[in-house]
Amino acid sequence: MTRRRWIADTWNTERTTAALTGEQAAHLARVLRAQPGQVFDVVADGFLHRAEVTSVADDEVRFALHEEHEADAALPVRLLLAVFKFDHMEWAIEKATELGVARITPVLARRTEKHLAQAAAKRVERWRRIVREAAQQSRRTDVPTVDDPLPLKLALASADEPLKLLLAETEEENTLRAALEVAQPEAAIALAVGPEGGWTAEEMQLFRDNGWQHVTLGPRILRAETAAIAALSITSALRS
Ligand code: SAM
């Protein structure tokens, strides 16, 4: 039976109790009218448990945690996503979460529109809410990390994944699939997707200087959000 899944806000160190607080508790208490004794799946500290509601209040719903169940690991993929139009970017963030991404680093690229770059720092809390909701909805046991937006140089300096792949519409030969097939099967991967105007020539060189391979998704120019989702789908198909 498929039970609704929640990602707990707090838990005790023995992982025998957990709680939802804030908006999650209000939703469960007021909208779903949870009652003591109801059973849900609850993720606490990255572990999936069968859990029984023990008390319900608008600001806190408490659970007794029962047996632990096997949890799926996230894809070992970090997405460096240039900041682009927020509604399209939020769609990409939600879908990337459903596809299993482990970490998202929003990047302020040269061609990120100025007003979006300025607003990005405030937008990050909304992006974190989106990944949390998408993680629950897609029955993940973890919530991807969303970093604070970083200028490209700092984002590249922070990328220590052994396999670093820049999605580039200018690349004609090296496909994402080929790059994944020759890499170590367990290697963590970083994928970078540019803004609507694409990466500048200097940015593309900076990627090369930092050990990133350029890879193509084919001859068509994809929107940034399509490129992100296509790249994650291919990676997931080859690595799951
Ligand atoms: N500068 C481009 C233009 O106007 O011709 C468009 C950039 S595209 C809308 C945004 C991003 O999606 C690119 O920076 C790249 O990361 C990715 N992308 C789009 N099409 C791609 C393809 N065929 N292969 C690899 N990456 C692609």
Coordinates of C-alpha atoms and ligand atoms in Angstrom, one line a residue:
M1 CA 0.0 0.0 0.0
T2 CA 1.3 3.5 -0.9
R3 CA 1.3 5.7 2.2
R4 CA 1.6 9.4 2.1
R5 CA 5.2 10.3 2.9
W6 CA 6.5 13.2 5.1
I7 CA 10.0 14.4 5.7
A8 CA 10.3 15.2 9.4
D9 CA 11.4 18.6 10.7
T10 CA 12.7 17.2 14.0
W11 CA 13.5 13.8 15.6
N12 CA 15.2 12.4 18.7
T13 CA 18.7 10.9 18.5
E14 CA 17.4 7.3 18.9
R15 CA 15.0 7.9 16.1
T16 CA 12.0 6.7 18.0
T17 CA 10.0 9.9 17.7
A18 CA 9.8 12.6 15.1
A19 CA 7.6 15.7 14.4
L20 CA 6.4 17.9 11.6
T21 CA 6.3 21.6 12.5
G22 CA 5.3 24.9 10.7
E23 CA 3.5 24.7 7.4
Q24 CA 3.7 20.9 7.2
A25 CA 2.1 20.5 10.6
A26 CA -0.6 23.0 9.7
H27 CA -1.4 21.2 6.5
L28 CA -1.5 17.8 8.1
A29 CA -3.6 19.0 11.1
R30 CA -6.0 21.4 9.4
V31 CA -6.3 20.2 5.8
L32 CA -5.8 16.5 6.1
R33 CA -7.3 16.4 9.6
A34 CA -4.8 13.8 10.9
Q35 CA -5.8 11.8 14.0
P36 CA -3.7 10.0 16.6
G37 CA -3.3 6.4 15.5
Q38 CA -3.0 7.1 11.7
V39 CA 0.0 5.6 10.0
F40 CA 2.2 7.4 7.5
D41 CA 5.7 7.0 6.1
V42 CA 8.1 9.4 7.7
V43 CA 11.7 10.2 6.8
A44 CA 13.8 11.2 9.8
D45 CA 17.5 12.0 9.4
G46 CA 17.5 10.4 5.9
F47 CA 15.9 7.1 7.2
L48 CA 12.5 5.9 6.1
H49 CA 10.1 4.7 8.9
R50 CA 6.6 3.5 9.2
A51 CA 5.2 6.0 11.7
E52 CA 2.1 6.5 13.8
V53 CA 0.6 9.8 14.7
T54 CA 0.7 10.3 18.5
S55 CA -0.5 13.9 18.8
V56 CA -1.9 16.6 16.5
A57 CA -1.7 20.4 17.0
D58 CA -1.7 23.1 14.3
D59 CA 2.0 23.9 15.0
E60 CA 3.3 20.3 15.6
V61 CA 2.3 16.8 14.7
R62 CA 4.2 14.1 16.5
F63 CA 4.9 10.6 15.5
A64 CA 6.2 7.3 17.1
L65 CA 8.6 5.9 14.6
H66 CA 8.3 2.1 13.9
E67 CA 10.2 -0.2 11.6
E68 CA 12.8 1.2 9.2
H69 CA 12.4 0.6 5.5
E70 CA 15.0 0.5 2.8
A71 CA 15.5 4.0 1.2
D72 CA 16.5 4.8 -2.3
A73 CA 19.8 6.8 -2.7
A74 CA 19.7 10.1 -4.6
L75 CA 21.5 10.2 -8.0
P76 CA 25.1 11.3 -7.2
V77 CA 24.6 14.4 -9.4
R78 CA 25.0 18.0 -8.7
L79 CA 23.4 20.5 -11.1
L80 CA 25.0 23.8 -11.6
L81 CA 22.1 25.8 -13.0
A82 CA 22.6 29.3 -14.4
V83 CA 19.9 31.6 -13.1
F84 CA 17.2 32.2 -15.7
K85 CA 13.6 33.2 -15.8
F86 CA 12.3 32.2 -12.4
D87 CA 9.1 30.4 -13.5
H88 CA 11.1 28.3 -15.9
M89 CA 13.9 27.8 -13.4
E90 CA 11.4 26.7 -10.7
W91 CA 10.0 24.1 -13.1
A92 CA 13.5 22.8 -13.7
I93 CA 14.2 22.7 -10.0
E94 CA 11.1 20.7 -9.3
K95 CA 11.6 18.2 -12.1
A96 CA 15.3 17.8 -11.2
T97 CA 14.3 16.9 -7.7
E98 CA 11.8 14.3 -9.0
L99 CA 14.6 12.8 -11.2
G100 CA 16.8 12.4 -8.1
V101 CA 19.3 15.2 -8.2
A102 CA 21.4 15.4 -5.0
R103 CA 22.4 19.1 -5.1
I104 CA 21.6 22.2 -7.0
T105 CA 23.9 25.2 -7.3
P106 CA 22.3 28.3 -8.8
V107 CA 24.9 30.2 -10.8
L108 CA 25.1 33.9 -11.7
A109 CA 26.4 33.8 -15.2
R110 CA 27.4 36.7 -17.4
R111 CA 24.2 36.4 -19.4
T112 CA 21.9 36.0 -16.4
E113 CA 19.6 38.9 -16.6
K114 CA 20.6 41.6 -14.1
H115 CA 17.3 41.9 -12.3
L116 CA 17.2 38.1 -11.9
A117 CA 20.8 38.0 -10.5
Q118 CA 19.9 40.7 -8.0
A119 CA 16.7 38.9 -6.9
A120 CA 18.3 35.4 -6.8
A121 CA 19.6 35.6 -3.2
K122 CA 16.1 36.2 -1.9
R123 CA 14.5 33.6 -4.1
V124 CA 16.6 30.7 -2.7
E125 CA 14.2 30.1 0.2
R126 CA 11.4 29.5 -2.3
W127 CA 13.7 27.1 -4.3
R128 CA 14.4 25.2 -1.0
R129 CA 10.6 24.9 -0.4
I130 CA 10.1 23.6 -3.9
V131 CA 12.7 20.8 -3.5
R132 CA 11.3 19.8 -0.2
E133 CA 7.8 19.5 -1.6
A134 CA 8.9 17.8 -4.7
A135 CA 11.1 15.3 -2.7
Q136 CA 8.0 14.4 -0.6
Q137 CA 5.7 14.2 -3.6
S138 CA 8.2 11.9 -5.5
R139 CA 8.7 9.8 -2.4
R140 CA 12.3 10.5 -1.9
T141 CA 14.0 9.9 1.4
D142 CA 16.2 12.9 1.2
V143 CA 15.9 16.6 0.2
P144 CA 18.4 17.9 -2.3
T145 CA 20.6 20.7 -1.1
V146 CA 20.1 24.1 -2.8
D147 CA 23.1 26.3 -2.4
D148 CA 23.1 30.0 -2.1
P149 CA 23.5 31.5 -5.7
L150 CA 27.2 31.8 -6.6
P151 CA 29.1 33.7 -9.3
L152 CA 30.5 31.2 -11.8
K153 CA 34.1 31.4 -10.6
L154 CA 33.1 30.4 -7.0
A155 CA 30.7 27.7 -8.2
L156 CA 33.5 26.2 -10.3
A157 CA 35.9 26.4 -7.3
S158 CA 33.4 24.5 -5.2
A159 CA 32.9 21.7 -7.7
D160 CA 35.0 18.7 -6.6
E161 CA 33.1 16.0 -8.4
P162 CA 35.4 13.7 -10.3
L163 CA 33.2 13.9 -13.5
K164 CA 32.4 17.5 -14.5
L165 CA 30.3 17.9 -17.7
L166 CA 29.3 21.3 -19.2
L167 CA 26.2 21.1 -21.4
A168 CA 27.2 23.1 -24.4
E169 CA 25.1 23.5 -27.6
T170 CA 28.4 24.4 -29.4
E171 CA 29.9 20.9 -28.8
E172 CA 29.4 18.8 -31.9
E173 CA 31.0 15.4 -31.1
N174 CA 31.2 14.5 -27.4
T175 CA 27.8 13.4 -26.3
L176 CA 26.7 13.3 -22.7
R177 CA 25.9 9.6 -23.1
A178 CA 29.5 8.8 -24.4
A179 CA 31.1 10.8 -21.5
L180 CA 29.0 8.9 -19.0
E181 CA 29.7 5.5 -20.5
V182 CA 33.5 5.9 -20.4
A183 CA 33.6 7.3 -16.8
Q184 CA 33.9 5.4 -13.6
P185 CA 30.4 4.0 -12.9
E186 CA 30.4 5.2 -9.2
A187 CA 31.9 8.7 -9.9
A188 CA 29.9 11.6 -8.6
I189 CA 28.9 13.9 -11.4
A190 CA 28.5 17.7 -11.8
L191 CA 26.4 18.9 -14.8
A192 CA 26.3 22.6 -15.8
V193 CA 23.5 24.2 -17.8
G194 CA 23.7 27.8 -19.0
P195 CA 21.2 30.7 -19.1
E196 CA 18.9 31.4 -22.0
G197 CA 21.5 33.5 -23.8
G198 CA 24.1 30.6 -23.3
W199 CA 27.5 30.8 -21.7
T200 CA 30.0 33.4 -23.0
A201 CA 33.2 32.2 -24.8
E202 CA 35.2 33.3 -21.7
E203 CA 32.9 31.2 -19.4
M204 CA 33.3 28.2 -21.7
Q205 CA 37.1 28.5 -21.5
L206 CA 36.9 28.9 -17.7
F207 CA 35.0 25.6 -17.5
R208 CA 37.8 24.0 -19.6
D209 CA 40.5 25.5 -17.4
N210 CA 38.7 23.9 -14.4
G211 CA 38.6 20.4 -15.9
W212 CA 35.1 20.4 -17.3
Q213 CA 34.4 18.4 -20.5
H214 CA 32.0 20.0 -23.0
V215 CA 29.1 17.6 -24.0
T216 CA 26.2 17.8 -26.3
L217 CA 22.6 16.7 -26.1
G218 CA 22.2 16.7 -29.9
P219 CA 21.9 19.1 -32.7
R220 CA 18.9 21.1 -31.5
I221 CA 19.1 24.1 -29.2
L222 CA 17.2 23.3 -26.1
R223 CA 15.8 25.7 -23.6
A224 CA 17.8 25.7 -20.4
E225 CA 15.1 23.8 -18.5
T226 CA 14.8 21.2 -21.2
A227 CA 18.5 20.7 -21.3
A228 CA 18.6 20.3 -17.5
I229 CA 15.8 17.7 -17.5
A230 CA 17.2 15.8 -20.6
A231 CA 20.6 15.7 -19.0
L232 CA 19.3 14.3 -15.8
S233 CA 17.1 11.8 -17.5
I234 CA 20.0 10.4 -19.5
T235 CA 22.2 10.3 -16.4
S236 CA 19.5 8.6 -14.4
A237 CA 18.9 6.0 -17.2
L238 CA 22.6 5.2 -17.3
R239 CA 23.3 5.3 -13.5
S240 CA 20.2 4.0 -11.8
Ligands
SAM1 N1 23.1 30.6 -26.6 C1 22.2 29.7 -27.2 C2 21.5 30.3 -28.4 O1 20.8 31.3 -28.3 O2 21.8 29.9 -29.5 C3 21.1 29.1 -26.4 C4 21.4 28.6 -25.0 S1 20.3 27.4 -24.4 C5 18.8 28.2 -24.5 C6 20.6 27.3 -22.7 C7 21.6 26.2 -22.2 O3 21.0 25.0 -22.5 C8 22.9 26.2 -22.8 O4 23.8 27.1 -22.2 C9 23.3 24.8 -22.6 O5 23.9 24.6 -21.3 C10 22.0 24.0 -22.7 N2 21.8 23.4 -24.0 C11 20.8 23.8 -24.9 N3 20.9 23.0 -26.0 C12 21.9 22.1 -25.8 C13 22.4 21.0 -26.6 N4 21.9 20.7 -27.8 N5 23.4 20.3 -26.0 C14 23.9 20.7 -24.8 N6 23.5 21.7 -24.1 C15 22.4 22.4 -24.6

